[in-house]
mmCIF file with all atom_site columns, C-alpha atoms and ligand atoms in Angstrom:
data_model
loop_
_atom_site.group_PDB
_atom_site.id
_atom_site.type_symbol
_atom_site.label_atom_id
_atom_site.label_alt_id
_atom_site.label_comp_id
_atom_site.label_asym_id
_atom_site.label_entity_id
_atom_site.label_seq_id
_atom_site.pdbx_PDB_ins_code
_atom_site.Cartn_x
_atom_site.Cartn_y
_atom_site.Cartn_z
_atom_site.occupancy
_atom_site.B_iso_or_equiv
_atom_site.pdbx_formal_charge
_atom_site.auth_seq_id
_atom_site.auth_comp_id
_atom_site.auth_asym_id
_atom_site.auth_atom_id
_atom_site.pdbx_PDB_model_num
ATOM   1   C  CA  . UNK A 1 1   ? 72.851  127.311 103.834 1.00 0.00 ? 1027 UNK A CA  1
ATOM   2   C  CA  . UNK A 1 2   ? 73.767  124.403 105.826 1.00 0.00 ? 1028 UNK A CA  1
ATOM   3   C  CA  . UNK A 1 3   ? 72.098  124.219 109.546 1.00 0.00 ? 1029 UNK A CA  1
ATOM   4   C  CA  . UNK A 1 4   ? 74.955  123.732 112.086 1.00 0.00 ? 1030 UNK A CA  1
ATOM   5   C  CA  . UNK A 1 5   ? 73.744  120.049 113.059 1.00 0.00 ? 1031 UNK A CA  1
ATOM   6   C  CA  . UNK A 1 6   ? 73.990  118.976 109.072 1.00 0.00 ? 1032 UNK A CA  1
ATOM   7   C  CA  . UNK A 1 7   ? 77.383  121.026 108.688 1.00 0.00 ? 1033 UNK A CA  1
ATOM   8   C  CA  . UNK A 1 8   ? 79.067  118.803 111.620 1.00 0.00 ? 1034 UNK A CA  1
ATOM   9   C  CA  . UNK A 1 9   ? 77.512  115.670 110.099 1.00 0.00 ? 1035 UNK A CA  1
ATOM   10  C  CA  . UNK A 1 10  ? 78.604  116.053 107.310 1.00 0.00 ? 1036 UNK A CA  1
ATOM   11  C  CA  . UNK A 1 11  ? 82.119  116.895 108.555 1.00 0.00 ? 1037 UNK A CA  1
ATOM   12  C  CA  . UNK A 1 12  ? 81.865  113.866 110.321 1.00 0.00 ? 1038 UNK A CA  1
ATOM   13  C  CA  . UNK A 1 13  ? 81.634  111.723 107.238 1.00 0.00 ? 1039 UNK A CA  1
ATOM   14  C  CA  . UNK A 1 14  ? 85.063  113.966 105.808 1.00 0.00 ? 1040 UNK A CA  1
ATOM   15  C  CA  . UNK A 1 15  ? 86.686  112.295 108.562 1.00 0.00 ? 1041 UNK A CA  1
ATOM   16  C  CA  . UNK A 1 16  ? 85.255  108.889 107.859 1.00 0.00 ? 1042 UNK A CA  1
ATOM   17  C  CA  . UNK A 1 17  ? 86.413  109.189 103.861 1.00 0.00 ? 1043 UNK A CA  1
ATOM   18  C  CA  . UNK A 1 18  ? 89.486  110.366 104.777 1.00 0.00 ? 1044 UNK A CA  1
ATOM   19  C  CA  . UNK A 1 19  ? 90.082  107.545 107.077 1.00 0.00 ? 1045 UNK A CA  1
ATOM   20  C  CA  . UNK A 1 20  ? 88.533  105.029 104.724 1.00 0.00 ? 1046 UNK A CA  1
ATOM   21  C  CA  . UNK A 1 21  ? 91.221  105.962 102.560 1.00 0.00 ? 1047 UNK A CA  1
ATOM   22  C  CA  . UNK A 1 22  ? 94.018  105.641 105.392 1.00 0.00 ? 1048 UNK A CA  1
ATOM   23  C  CA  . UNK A 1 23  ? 92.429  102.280 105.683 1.00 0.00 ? 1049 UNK A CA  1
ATOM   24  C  CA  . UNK A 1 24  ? 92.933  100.964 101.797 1.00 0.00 ? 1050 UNK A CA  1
ATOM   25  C  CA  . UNK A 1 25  ? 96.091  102.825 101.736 1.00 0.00 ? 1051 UNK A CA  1
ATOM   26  C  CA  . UNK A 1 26  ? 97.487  100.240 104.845 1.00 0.00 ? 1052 UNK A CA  1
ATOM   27  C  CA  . UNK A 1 27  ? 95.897  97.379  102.530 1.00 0.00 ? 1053 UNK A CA  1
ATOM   28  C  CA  . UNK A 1 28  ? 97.577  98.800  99.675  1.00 0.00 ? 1054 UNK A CA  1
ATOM   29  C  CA  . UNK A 1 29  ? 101.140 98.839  101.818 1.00 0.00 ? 1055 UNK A CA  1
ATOM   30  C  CA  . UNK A 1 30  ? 100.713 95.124  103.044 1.00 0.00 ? 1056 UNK A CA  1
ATOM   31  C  CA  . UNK A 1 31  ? 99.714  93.345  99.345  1.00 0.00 ? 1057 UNK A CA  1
ATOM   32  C  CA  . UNK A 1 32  ? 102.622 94.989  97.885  1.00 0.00 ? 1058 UNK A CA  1
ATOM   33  C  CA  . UNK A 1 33  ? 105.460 94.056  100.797 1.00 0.00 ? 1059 UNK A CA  1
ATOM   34  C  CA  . UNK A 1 34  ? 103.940 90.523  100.169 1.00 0.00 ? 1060 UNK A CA  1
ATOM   35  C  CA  . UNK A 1 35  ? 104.521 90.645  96.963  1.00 0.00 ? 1061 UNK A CA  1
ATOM   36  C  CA  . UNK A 1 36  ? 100.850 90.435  95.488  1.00 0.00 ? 1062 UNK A CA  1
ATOM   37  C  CA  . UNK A 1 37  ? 100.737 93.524  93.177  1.00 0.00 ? 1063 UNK A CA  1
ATOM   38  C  CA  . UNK A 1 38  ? 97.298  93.326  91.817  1.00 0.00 ? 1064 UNK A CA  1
ATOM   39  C  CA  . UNK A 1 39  ? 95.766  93.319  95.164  1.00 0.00 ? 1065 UNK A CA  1
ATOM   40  C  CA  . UNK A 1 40  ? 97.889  96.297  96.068  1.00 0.00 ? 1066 UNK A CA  1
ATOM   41  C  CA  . UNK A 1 41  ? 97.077  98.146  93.119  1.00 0.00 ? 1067 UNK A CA  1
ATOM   42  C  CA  . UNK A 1 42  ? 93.383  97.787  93.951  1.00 0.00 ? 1068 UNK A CA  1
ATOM   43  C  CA  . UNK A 1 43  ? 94.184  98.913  96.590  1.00 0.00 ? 1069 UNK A CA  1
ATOM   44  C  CA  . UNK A 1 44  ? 95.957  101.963 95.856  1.00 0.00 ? 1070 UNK A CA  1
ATOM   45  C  CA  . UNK A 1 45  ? 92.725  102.616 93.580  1.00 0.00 ? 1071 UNK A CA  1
ATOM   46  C  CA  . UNK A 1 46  ? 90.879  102.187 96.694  1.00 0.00 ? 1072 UNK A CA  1
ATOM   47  C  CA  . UNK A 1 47  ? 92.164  104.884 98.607  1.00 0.00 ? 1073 UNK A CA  1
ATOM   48  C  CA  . UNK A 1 48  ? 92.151  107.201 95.847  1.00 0.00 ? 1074 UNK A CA  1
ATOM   49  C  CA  . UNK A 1 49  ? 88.649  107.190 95.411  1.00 0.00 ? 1075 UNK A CA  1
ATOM   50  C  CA  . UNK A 1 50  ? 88.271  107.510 99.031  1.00 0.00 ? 1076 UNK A CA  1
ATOM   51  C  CA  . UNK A 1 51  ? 90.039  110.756 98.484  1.00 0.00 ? 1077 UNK A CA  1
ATOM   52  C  CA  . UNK A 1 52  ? 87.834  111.543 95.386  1.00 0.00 ? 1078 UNK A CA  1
ATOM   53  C  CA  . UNK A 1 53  ? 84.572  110.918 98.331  1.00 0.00 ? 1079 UNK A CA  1
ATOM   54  C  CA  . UNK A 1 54  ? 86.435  112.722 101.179 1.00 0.00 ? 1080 UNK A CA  1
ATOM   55  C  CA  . UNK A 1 55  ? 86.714  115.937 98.542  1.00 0.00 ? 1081 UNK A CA  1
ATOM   56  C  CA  . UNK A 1 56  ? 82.896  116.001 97.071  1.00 0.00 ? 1082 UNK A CA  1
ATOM   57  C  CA  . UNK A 1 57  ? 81.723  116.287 101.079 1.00 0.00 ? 1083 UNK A CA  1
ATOM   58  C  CA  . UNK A 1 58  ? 84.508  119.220 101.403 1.00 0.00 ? 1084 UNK A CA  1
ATOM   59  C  CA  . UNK A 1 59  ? 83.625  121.073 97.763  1.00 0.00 ? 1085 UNK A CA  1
ATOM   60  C  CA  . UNK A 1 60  ? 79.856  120.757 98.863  1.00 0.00 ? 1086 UNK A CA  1
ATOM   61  C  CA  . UNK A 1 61  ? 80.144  121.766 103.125 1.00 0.00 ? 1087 UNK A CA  1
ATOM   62  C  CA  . UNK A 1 62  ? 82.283  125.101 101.383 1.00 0.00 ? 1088 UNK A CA  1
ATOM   63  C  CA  . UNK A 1 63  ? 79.343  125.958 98.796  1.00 0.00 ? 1089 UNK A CA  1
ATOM   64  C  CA  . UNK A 1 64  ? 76.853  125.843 101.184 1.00 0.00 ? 1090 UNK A CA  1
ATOM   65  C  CA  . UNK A 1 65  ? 77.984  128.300 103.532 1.00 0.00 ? 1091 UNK A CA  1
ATOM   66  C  CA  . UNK A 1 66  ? 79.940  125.925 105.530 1.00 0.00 ? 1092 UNK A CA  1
ATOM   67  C  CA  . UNK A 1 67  ? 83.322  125.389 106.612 1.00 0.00 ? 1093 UNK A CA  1
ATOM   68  C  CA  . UNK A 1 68  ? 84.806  121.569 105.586 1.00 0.00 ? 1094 UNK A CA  1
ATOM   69  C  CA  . UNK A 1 69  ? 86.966  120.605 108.824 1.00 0.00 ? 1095 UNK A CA  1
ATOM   70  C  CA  . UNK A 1 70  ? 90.035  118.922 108.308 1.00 0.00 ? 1096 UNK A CA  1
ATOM   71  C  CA  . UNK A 1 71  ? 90.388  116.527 111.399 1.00 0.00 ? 1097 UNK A CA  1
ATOM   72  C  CA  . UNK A 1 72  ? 93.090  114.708 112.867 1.00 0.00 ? 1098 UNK A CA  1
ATOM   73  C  CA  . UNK A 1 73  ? 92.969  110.673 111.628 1.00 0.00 ? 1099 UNK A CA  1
ATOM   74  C  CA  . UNK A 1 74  ? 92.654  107.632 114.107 1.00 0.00 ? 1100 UNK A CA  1
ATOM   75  C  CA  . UNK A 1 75  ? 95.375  105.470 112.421 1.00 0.00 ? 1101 UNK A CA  1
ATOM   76  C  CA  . UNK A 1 76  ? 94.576  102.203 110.271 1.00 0.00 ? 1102 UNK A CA  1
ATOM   77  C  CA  . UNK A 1 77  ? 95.385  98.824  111.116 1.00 0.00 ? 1103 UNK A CA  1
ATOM   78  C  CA  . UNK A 1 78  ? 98.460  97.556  109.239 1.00 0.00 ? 1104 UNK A CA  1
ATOM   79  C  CA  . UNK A 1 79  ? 98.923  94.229  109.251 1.00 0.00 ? 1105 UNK A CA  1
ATOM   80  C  CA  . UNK A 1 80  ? 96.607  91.687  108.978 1.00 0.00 ? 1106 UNK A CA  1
ATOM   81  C  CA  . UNK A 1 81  ? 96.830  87.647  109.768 1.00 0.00 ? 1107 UNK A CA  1
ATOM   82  C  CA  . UNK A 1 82  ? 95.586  86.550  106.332 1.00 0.00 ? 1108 UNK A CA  1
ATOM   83  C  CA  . UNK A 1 83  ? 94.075  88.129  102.539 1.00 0.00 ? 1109 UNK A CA  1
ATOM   84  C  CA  . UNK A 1 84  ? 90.919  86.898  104.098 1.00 0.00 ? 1110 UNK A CA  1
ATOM   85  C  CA  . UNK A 1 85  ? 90.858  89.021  107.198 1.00 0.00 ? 1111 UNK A CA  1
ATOM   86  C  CA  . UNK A 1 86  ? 91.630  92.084  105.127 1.00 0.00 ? 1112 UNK A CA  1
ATOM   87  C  CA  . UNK A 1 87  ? 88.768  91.416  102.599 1.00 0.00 ? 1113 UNK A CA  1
ATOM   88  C  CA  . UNK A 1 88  ? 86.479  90.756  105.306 1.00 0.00 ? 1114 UNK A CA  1
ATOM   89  C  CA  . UNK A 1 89  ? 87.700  94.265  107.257 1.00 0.00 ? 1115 UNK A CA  1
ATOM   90  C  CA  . UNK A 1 90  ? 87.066  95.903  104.203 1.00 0.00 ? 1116 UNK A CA  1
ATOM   91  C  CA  . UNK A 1 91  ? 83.309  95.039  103.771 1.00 0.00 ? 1117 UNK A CA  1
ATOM   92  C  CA  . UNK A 1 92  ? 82.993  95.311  107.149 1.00 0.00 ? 1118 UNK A CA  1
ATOM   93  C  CA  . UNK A 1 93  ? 84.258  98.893  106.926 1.00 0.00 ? 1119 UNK A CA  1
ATOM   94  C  CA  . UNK A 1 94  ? 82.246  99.812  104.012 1.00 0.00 ? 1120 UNK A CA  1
ATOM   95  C  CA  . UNK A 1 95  ? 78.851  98.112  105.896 1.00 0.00 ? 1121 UNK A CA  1
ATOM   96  C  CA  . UNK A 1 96  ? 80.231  100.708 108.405 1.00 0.00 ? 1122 UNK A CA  1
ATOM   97  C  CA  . UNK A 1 97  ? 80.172  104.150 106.001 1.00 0.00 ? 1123 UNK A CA  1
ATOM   98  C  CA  . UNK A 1 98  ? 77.004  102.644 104.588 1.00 0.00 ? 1124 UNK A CA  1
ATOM   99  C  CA  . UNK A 1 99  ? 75.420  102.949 107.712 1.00 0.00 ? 1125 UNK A CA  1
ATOM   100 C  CA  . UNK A 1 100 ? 76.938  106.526 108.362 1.00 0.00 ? 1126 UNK A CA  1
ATOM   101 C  CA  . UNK A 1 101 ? 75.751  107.483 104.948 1.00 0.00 ? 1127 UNK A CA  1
ATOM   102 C  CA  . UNK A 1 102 ? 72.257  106.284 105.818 1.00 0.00 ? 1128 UNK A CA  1
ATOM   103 C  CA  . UNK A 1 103 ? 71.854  108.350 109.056 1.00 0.00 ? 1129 UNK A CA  1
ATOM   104 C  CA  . UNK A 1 104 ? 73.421  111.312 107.176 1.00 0.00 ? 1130 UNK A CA  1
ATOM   105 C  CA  . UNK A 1 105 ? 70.346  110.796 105.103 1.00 0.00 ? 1131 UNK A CA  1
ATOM   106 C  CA  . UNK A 1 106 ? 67.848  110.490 107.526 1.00 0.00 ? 1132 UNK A CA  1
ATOM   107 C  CA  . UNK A 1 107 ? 69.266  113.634 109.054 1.00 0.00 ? 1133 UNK A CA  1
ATOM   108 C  CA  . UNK A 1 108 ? 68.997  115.464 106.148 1.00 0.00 ? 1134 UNK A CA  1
ATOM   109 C  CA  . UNK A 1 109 ? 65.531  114.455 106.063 1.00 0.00 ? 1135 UNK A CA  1
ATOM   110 C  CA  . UNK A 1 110 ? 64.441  115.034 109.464 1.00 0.00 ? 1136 UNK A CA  1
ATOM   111 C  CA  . UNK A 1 111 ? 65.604  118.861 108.935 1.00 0.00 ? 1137 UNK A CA  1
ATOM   112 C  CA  . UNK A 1 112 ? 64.079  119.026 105.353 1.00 0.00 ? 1138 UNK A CA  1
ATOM   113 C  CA  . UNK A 1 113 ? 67.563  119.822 103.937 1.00 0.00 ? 1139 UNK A CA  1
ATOM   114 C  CA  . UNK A 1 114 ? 66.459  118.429 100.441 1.00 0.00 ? 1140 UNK A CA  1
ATOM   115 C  CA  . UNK A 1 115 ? 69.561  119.822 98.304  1.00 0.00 ? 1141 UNK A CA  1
ATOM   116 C  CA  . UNK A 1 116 ? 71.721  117.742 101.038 1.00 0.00 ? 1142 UNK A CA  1
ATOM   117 C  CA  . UNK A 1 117 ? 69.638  114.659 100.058 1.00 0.00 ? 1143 UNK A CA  1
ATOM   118 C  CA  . UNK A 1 118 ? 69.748  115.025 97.094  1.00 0.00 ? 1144 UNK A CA  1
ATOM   119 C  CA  . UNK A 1 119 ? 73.435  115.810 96.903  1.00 0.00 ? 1145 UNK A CA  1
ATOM   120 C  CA  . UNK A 1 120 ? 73.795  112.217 99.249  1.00 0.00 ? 1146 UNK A CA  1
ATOM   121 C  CA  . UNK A 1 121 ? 72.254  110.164 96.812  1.00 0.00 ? 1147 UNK A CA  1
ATOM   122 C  CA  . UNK A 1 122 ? 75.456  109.784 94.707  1.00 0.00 ? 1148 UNK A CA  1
ATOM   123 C  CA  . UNK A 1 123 ? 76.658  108.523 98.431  1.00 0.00 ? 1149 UNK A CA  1
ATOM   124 C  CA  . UNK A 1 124 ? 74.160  105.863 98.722  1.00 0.00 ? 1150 UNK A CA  1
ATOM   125 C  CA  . UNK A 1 125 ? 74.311  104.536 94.864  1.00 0.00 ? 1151 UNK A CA  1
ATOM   126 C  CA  . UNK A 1 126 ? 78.206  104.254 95.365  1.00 0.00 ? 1152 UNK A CA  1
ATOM   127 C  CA  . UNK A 1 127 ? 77.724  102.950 98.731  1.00 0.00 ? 1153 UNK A CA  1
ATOM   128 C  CA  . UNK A 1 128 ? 75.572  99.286  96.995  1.00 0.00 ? 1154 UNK A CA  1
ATOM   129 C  CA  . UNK A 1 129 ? 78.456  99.165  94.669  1.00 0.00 ? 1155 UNK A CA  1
ATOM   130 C  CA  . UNK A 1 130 ? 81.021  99.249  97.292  1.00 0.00 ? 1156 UNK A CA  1
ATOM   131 C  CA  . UNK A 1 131 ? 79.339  97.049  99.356  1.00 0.00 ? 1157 UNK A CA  1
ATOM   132 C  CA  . UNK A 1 132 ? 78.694  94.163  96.510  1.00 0.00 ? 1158 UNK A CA  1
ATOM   133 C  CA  . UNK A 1 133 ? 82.269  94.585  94.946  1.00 0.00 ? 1159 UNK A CA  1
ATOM   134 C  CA  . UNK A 1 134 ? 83.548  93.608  98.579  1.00 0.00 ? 1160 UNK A CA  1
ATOM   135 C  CA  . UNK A 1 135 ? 81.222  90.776  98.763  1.00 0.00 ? 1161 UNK A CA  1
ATOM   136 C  CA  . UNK A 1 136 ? 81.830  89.292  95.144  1.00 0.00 ? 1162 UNK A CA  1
ATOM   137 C  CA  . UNK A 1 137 ? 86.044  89.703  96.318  1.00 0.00 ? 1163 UNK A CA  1
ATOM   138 C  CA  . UNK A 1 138 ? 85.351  88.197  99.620  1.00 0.00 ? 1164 UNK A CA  1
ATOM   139 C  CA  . UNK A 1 139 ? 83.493  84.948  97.698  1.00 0.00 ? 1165 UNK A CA  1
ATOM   140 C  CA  . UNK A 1 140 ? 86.197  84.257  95.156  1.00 0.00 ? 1166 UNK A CA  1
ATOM   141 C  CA  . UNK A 1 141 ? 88.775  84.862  98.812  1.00 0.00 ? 1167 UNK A CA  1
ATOM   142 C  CA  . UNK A 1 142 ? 86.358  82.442  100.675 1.00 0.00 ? 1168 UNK A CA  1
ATOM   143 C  CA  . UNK A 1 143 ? 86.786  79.442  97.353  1.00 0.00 ? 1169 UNK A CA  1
ATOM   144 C  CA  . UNK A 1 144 ? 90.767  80.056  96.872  1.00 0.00 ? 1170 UNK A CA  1
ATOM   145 C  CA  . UNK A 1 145 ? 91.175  79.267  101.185 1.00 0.00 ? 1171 UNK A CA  1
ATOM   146 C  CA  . UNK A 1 146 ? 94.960  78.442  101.352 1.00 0.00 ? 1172 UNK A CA  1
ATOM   147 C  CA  . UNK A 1 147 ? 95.109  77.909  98.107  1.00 0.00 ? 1173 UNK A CA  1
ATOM   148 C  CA  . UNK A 1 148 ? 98.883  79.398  96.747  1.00 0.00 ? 1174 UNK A CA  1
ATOM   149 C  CA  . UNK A 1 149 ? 97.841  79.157  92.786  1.00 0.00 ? 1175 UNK A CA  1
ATOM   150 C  CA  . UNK A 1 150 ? 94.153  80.516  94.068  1.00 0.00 ? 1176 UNK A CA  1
ATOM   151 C  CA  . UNK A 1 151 ? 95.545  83.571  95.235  1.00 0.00 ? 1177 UNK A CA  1
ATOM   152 C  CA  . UNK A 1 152 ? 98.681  84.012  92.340  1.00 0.00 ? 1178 UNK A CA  1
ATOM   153 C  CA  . UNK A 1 153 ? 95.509  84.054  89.793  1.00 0.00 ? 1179 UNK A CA  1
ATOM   154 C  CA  . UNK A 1 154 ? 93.314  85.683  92.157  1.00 0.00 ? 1180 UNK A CA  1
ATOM   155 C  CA  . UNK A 1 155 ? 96.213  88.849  92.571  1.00 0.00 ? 1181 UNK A CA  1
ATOM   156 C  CA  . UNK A 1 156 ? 96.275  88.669  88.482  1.00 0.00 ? 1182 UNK A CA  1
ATOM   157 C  CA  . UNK A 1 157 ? 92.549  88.922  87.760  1.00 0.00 ? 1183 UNK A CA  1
ATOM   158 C  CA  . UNK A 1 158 ? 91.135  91.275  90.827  1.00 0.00 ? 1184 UNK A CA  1
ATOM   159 C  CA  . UNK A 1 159 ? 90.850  94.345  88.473  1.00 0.00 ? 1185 UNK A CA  1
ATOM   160 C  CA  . UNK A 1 160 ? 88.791  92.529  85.752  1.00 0.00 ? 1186 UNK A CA  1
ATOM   161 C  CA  . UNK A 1 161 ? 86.777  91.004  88.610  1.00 0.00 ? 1187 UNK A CA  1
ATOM   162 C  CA  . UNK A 1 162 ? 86.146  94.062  90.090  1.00 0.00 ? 1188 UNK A CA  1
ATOM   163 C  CA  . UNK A 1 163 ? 85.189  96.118  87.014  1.00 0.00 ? 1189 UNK A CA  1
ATOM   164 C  CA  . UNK A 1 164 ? 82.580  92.819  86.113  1.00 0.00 ? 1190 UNK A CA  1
ATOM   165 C  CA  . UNK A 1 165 ? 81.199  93.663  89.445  1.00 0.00 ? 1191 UNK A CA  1
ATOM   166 C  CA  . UNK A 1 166 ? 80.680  96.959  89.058  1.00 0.00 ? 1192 UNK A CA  1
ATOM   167 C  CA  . UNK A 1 167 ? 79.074  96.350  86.057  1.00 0.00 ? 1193 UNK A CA  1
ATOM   168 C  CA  . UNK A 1 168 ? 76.562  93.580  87.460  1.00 0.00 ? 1194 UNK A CA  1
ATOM   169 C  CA  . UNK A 1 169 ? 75.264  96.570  89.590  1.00 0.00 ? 1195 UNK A CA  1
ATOM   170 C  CA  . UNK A 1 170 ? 71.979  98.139  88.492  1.00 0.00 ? 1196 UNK A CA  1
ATOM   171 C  CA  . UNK A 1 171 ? 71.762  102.108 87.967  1.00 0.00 ? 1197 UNK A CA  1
ATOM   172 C  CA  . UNK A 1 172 ? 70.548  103.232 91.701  1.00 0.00 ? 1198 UNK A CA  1
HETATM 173 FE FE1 . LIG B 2 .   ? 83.679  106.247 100.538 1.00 0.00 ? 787  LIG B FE1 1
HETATM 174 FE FE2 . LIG B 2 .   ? 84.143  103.230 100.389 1.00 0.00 ? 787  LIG B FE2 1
HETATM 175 O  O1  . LIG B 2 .   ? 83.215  104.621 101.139 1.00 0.00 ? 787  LIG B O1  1
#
């Protein structure tokens, strides 16, 4: 049974998920009206698996004895000055839910809610894979600059970068 302190915590990260993947759905929107389809499918992927993250906390706050809240959204940006500024937003918003995540665990801890831990640990091992996907995407953004034929190949390859970066990351 989930104390009421966890229950609204973790309802609070729902809402986070759920916006996260408001927030790659926006990203999604822009690559594709400007024409770069790869990006924008990565996008798309994104925000799916947001979805997939947003429903785990819901299935899990329900078999505990809780009751997942479905909250209104603060809207995502959606337009952005350059790629750049959107990669950057988008490890800066995953630093962000990495840091929720963490305090989730320490709350968990703090109340000795161990099957919450453990339950956050898939959280925290997707959260380093998030975080360094982002960072390798933001590098190869940071070489390309204003490069026109950087970004055309960049838009082509981002799926087969991102799955190589995925793969670089050790089992948490
Ligand atoms: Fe569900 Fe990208 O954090």
């Amino acid at each position: 049974m989930l104390s009421k302190n966890i229950e609204a915590a973790l309802n609070q990260q729902i809402r986070i998920e759920a916006e996260s993947s408001q927030v790659y759905l926006a990203m999604a929107v822009w690559a594709e009206v400007k024409g770069l389809e790869g990006i924008a499918s990565f996008m798309y992927d994104q925000s799916d698996e947001e979805r997939v993250h947003m429903l785990k906390l819901v299935k899990f706050v329900n078999e505990r004895g809780g009751h997942a809240h479905i909250s209104e959204l603060n809207a995502p940006n959606v337009t952005f000055n350059s790629f750049k500024e959107m990669f950057e937003k988008l490890l800066e918003h995953e630093i962000y839910v990495s840091n929720s995540i963490n305090e989730l665990v320490h709350t968990s801890l703090q109340e000795k809610d161990y099957a919450t831990h453990n339950f956050l640990q898939w959280y925290v091992a997707e959260q380093i894979e998030e975080e360094a996907m982002a960072r390798t995407i933001l590098d190869k953004v940071n070489m390309i600059g204003d490069d026109k034929g950087g970004l055309y190949l960049f838009d082509r390859d981002i799926q087969q970068l991102t799955v190589e970066s995925a793969a670089d990351v050790p089992d948490a």
